Short mmCIF file of C-alpha atoms in Angstrom, two decimals:
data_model
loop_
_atom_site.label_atom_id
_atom_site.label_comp_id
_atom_site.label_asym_id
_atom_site.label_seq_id
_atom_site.Cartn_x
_atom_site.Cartn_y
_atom_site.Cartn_z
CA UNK A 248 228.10 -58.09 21.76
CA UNK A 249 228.51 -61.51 23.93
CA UNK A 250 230.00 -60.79 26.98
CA UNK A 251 232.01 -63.72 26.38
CA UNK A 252 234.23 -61.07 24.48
CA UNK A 253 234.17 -58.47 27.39
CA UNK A 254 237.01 -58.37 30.16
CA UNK A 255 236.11 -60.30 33.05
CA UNK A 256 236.10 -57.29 35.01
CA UNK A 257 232.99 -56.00 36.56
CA UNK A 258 232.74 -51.85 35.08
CA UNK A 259 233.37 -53.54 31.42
CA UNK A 260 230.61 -56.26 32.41
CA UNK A 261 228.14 -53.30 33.41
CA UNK A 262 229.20 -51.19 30.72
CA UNK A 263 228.27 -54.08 28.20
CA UNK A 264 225.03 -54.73 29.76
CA UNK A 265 223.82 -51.20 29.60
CA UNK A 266 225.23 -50.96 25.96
CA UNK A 267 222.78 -53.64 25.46
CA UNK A 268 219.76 -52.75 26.46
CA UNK A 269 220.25 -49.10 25.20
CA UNK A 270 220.46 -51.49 21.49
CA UNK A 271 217.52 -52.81 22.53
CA UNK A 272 215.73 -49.24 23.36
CA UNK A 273 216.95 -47.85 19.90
CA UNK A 274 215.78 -51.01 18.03
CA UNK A 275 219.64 -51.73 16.68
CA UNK A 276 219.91 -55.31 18.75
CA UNK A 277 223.19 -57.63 17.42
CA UNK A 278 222.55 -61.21 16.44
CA UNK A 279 223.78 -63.15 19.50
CA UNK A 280 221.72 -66.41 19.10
CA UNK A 281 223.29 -67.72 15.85
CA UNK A 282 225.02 -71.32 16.17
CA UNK A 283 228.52 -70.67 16.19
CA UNK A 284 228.04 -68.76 19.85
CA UNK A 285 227.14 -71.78 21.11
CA UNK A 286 230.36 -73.15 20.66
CA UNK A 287 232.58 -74.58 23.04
CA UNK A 288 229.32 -74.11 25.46
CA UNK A 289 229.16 -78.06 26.28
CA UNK A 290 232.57 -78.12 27.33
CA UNK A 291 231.33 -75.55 30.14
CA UNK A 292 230.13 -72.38 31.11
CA UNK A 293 231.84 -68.72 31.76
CA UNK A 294 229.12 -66.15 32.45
CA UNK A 295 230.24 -62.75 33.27
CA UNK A 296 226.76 -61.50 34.88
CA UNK A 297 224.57 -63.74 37.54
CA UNK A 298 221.24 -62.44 37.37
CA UNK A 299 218.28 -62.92 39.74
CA UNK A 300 215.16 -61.66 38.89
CA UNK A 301 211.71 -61.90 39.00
CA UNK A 302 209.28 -64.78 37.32
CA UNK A 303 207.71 -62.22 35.19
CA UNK A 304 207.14 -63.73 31.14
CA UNK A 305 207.47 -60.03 30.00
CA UNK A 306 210.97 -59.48 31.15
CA UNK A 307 213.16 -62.05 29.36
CA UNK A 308 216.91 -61.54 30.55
CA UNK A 309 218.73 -62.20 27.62
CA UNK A 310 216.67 -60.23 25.22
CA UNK A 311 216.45 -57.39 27.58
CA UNK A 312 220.28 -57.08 27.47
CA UNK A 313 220.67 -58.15 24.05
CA UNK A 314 223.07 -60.93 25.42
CA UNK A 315 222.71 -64.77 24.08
CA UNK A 316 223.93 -68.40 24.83
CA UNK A 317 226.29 -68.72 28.08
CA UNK A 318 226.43 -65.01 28.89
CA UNK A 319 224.54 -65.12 32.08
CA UNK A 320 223.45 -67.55 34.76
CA UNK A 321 220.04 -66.61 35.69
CA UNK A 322 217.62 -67.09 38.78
CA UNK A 323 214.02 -66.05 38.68
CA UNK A 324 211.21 -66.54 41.23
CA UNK A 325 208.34 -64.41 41.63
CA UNK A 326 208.97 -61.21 43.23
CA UNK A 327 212.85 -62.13 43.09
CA UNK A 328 212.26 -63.63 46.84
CA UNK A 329 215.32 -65.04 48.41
CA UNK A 330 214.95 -68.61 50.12
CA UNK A 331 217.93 -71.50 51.04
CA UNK A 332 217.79 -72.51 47.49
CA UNK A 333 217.94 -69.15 45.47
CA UNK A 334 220.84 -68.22 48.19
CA UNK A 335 222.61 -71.19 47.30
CA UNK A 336 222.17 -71.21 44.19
CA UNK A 337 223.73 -67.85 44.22
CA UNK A 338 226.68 -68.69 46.61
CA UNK A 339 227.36 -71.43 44.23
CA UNK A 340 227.80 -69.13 41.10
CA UNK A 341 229.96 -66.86 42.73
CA UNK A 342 232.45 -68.89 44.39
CA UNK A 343 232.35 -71.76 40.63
CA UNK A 344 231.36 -69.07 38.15
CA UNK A 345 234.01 -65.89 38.14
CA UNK A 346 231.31 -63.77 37.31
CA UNK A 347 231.93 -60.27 37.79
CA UNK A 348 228.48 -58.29 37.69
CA UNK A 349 225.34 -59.77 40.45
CA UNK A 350 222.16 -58.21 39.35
CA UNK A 351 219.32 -58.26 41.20
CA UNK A 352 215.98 -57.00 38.97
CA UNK A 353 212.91 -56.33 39.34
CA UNK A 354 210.28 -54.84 37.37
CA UNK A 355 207.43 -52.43 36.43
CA UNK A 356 204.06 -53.77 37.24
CA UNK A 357 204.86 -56.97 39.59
CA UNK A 358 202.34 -58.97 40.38
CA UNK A 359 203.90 -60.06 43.60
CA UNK A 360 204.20 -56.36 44.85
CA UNK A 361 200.58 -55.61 43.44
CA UNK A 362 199.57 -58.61 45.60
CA UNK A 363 201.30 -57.19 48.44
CA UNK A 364 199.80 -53.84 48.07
CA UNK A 365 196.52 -55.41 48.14
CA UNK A 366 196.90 -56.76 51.13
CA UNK A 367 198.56 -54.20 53.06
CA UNK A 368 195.68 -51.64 51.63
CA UNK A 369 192.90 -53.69 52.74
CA UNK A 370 191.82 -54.89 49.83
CA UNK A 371 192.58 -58.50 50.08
CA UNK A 372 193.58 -61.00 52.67
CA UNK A 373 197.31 -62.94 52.22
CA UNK A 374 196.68 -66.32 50.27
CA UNK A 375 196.37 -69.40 52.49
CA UNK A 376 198.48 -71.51 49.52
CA UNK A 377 202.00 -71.81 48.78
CA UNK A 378 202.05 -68.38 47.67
CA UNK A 379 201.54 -66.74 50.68
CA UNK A 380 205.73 -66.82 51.83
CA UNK A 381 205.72 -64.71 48.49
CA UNK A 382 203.30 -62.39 49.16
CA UNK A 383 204.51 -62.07 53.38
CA UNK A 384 207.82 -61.72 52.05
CA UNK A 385 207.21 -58.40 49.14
CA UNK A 386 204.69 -56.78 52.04
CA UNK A 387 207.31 -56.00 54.46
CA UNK A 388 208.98 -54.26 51.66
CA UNK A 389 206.21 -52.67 50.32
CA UNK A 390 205.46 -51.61 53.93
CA UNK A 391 209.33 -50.00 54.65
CA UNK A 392 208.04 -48.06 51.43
CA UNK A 393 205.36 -46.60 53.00
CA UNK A 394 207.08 -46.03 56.48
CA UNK A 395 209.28 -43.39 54.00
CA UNK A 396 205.97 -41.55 53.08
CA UNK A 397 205.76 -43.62 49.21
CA UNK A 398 202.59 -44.90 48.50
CA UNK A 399 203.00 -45.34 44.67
CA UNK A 400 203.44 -49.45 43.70
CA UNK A 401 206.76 -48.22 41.47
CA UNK A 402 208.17 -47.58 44.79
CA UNK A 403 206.93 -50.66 46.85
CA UNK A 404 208.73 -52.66 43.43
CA UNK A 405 212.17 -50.47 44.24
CA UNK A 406 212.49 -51.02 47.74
CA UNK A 407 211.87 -54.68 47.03
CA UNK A 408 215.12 -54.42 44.70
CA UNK A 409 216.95 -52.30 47.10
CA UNK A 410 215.72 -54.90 50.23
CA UNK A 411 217.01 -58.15 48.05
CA UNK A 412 220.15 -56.54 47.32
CA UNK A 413 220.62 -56.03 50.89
CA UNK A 414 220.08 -59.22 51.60
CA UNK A 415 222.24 -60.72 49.57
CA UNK A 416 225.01 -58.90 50.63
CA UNK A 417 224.48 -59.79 54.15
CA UNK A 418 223.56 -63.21 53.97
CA UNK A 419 226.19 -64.57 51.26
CA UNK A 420 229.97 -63.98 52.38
CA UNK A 421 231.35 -64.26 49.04
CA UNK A 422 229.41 -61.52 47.57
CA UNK A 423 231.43 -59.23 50.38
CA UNK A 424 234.43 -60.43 49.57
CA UNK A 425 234.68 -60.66 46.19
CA UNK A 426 233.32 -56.87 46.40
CA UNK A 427 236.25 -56.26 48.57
CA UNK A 428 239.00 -57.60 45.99
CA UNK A 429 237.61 -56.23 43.42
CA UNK A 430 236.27 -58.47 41.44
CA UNK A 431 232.67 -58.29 41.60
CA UNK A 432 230.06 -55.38 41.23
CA UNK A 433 226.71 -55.85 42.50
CA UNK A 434 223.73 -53.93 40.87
CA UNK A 435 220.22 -53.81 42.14
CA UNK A 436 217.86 -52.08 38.71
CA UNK A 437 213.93 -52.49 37.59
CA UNK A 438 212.85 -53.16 34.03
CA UNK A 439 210.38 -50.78 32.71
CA UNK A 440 207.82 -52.86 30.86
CA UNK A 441 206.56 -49.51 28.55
CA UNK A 442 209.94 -48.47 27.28
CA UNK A 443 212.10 -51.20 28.00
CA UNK A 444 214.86 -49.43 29.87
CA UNK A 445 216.13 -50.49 32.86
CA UNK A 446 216.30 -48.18 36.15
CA UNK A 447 219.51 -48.25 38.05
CA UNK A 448 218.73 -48.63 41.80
CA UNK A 449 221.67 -49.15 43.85
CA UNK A 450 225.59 -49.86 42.63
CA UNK A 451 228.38 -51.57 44.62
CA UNK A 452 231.91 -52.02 42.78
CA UNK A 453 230.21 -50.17 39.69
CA UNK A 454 229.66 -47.02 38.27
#
């Protein structure tokens, strides 16, 4: 369904957003694009999830969820890096937005965190070009990975989630306290590409 129809409460929010990609998995997705969604939608915007997630082409928010026009306020870069502008961009949603679900996601196969492995295997030297903060950035999390004994790029991609996730909690206040009243959860998951499910990595204010 929209999520414009779902409580603004964060464990409905969640609940909705798993609903939907489980319609998605079983091939039963709703029709959430049609015109009349969109109404009302000029006058202004009420999303109940903020979403940042990787760059990737094959992991299209919306349709992943099976959520449409308005439902979530979305920012991707590659590798879901943080920088003054995504943080802002964040702080902004939460404190204008009342959304009550932060997700950060990542996915199966990211070419930031095979770039990353690459370079912290030997195999190729960090870019000299404006992707290099990119790269520098998904290596140190790729490298906590392997301080825990994980070698396998599935795990380098989750402790990039989990690393983001803490991140963001540390670095914007509002995230904390909106957690603390209540009113926000905050979800770090990975998109599998081969079966389109999405792995739950770490919850906050959701179950």
């Amino acid at each position: 369904m929209p999520l414009r129809n779902v409580p603004h409460e964060p464990q409905p929010v969640w609940d909705a957003l798993k609903e939907g990609n489980q319609r998605l998995i079983d091939g039963n997705v709703i029709p959430v694009h049609e015109n009349f969604y969109r109404e009302g939608l000029t006058a202004g915007q009420d999303p109940r999830v903020i979403v940042l997630a990787c760059s990737d082409s094959r992991a299209p928010i919306e349709h992943l969820f099976n959520i449409g026009f308005g439902d979530a306020f979305v920012i991707r870069t590659a590798g879901h890096i943080l920088d003054s502008a995504v943080l802002a961009s964040l702080d902004y949603a939460l404190e204008s937005l009342n959304a009550n679900v932060l997700l950060v996601l990542g996915h199966q196969n990211c070419g930031a965190v095979a770039a990353a492995a690459s370079f912290l295997d030997g195999e190729a030297d960090l870019p000299t070009s404006l992707q290099r903060p990119i790269i520098e950035r998904v290596a140190v999390s790729a490298w906590v990975a392997q301080r825990k004994g994980k070698t396998d790029h599935a795990d380098y991609e989750r402790q990039n989630t989990l690393d983001t996730v803490s991140q963001i909690v540390a670095k914007v206040p509002e995230v904390q306290r909106q957690l603390d009243s209540g009113n926000l959860g905050v979800v770090g998951a990975r998109y599998l590409l081969d079966s389109s499910s999405v792995e739950t990595l770490v919850l906050h204010g959701v179950e």
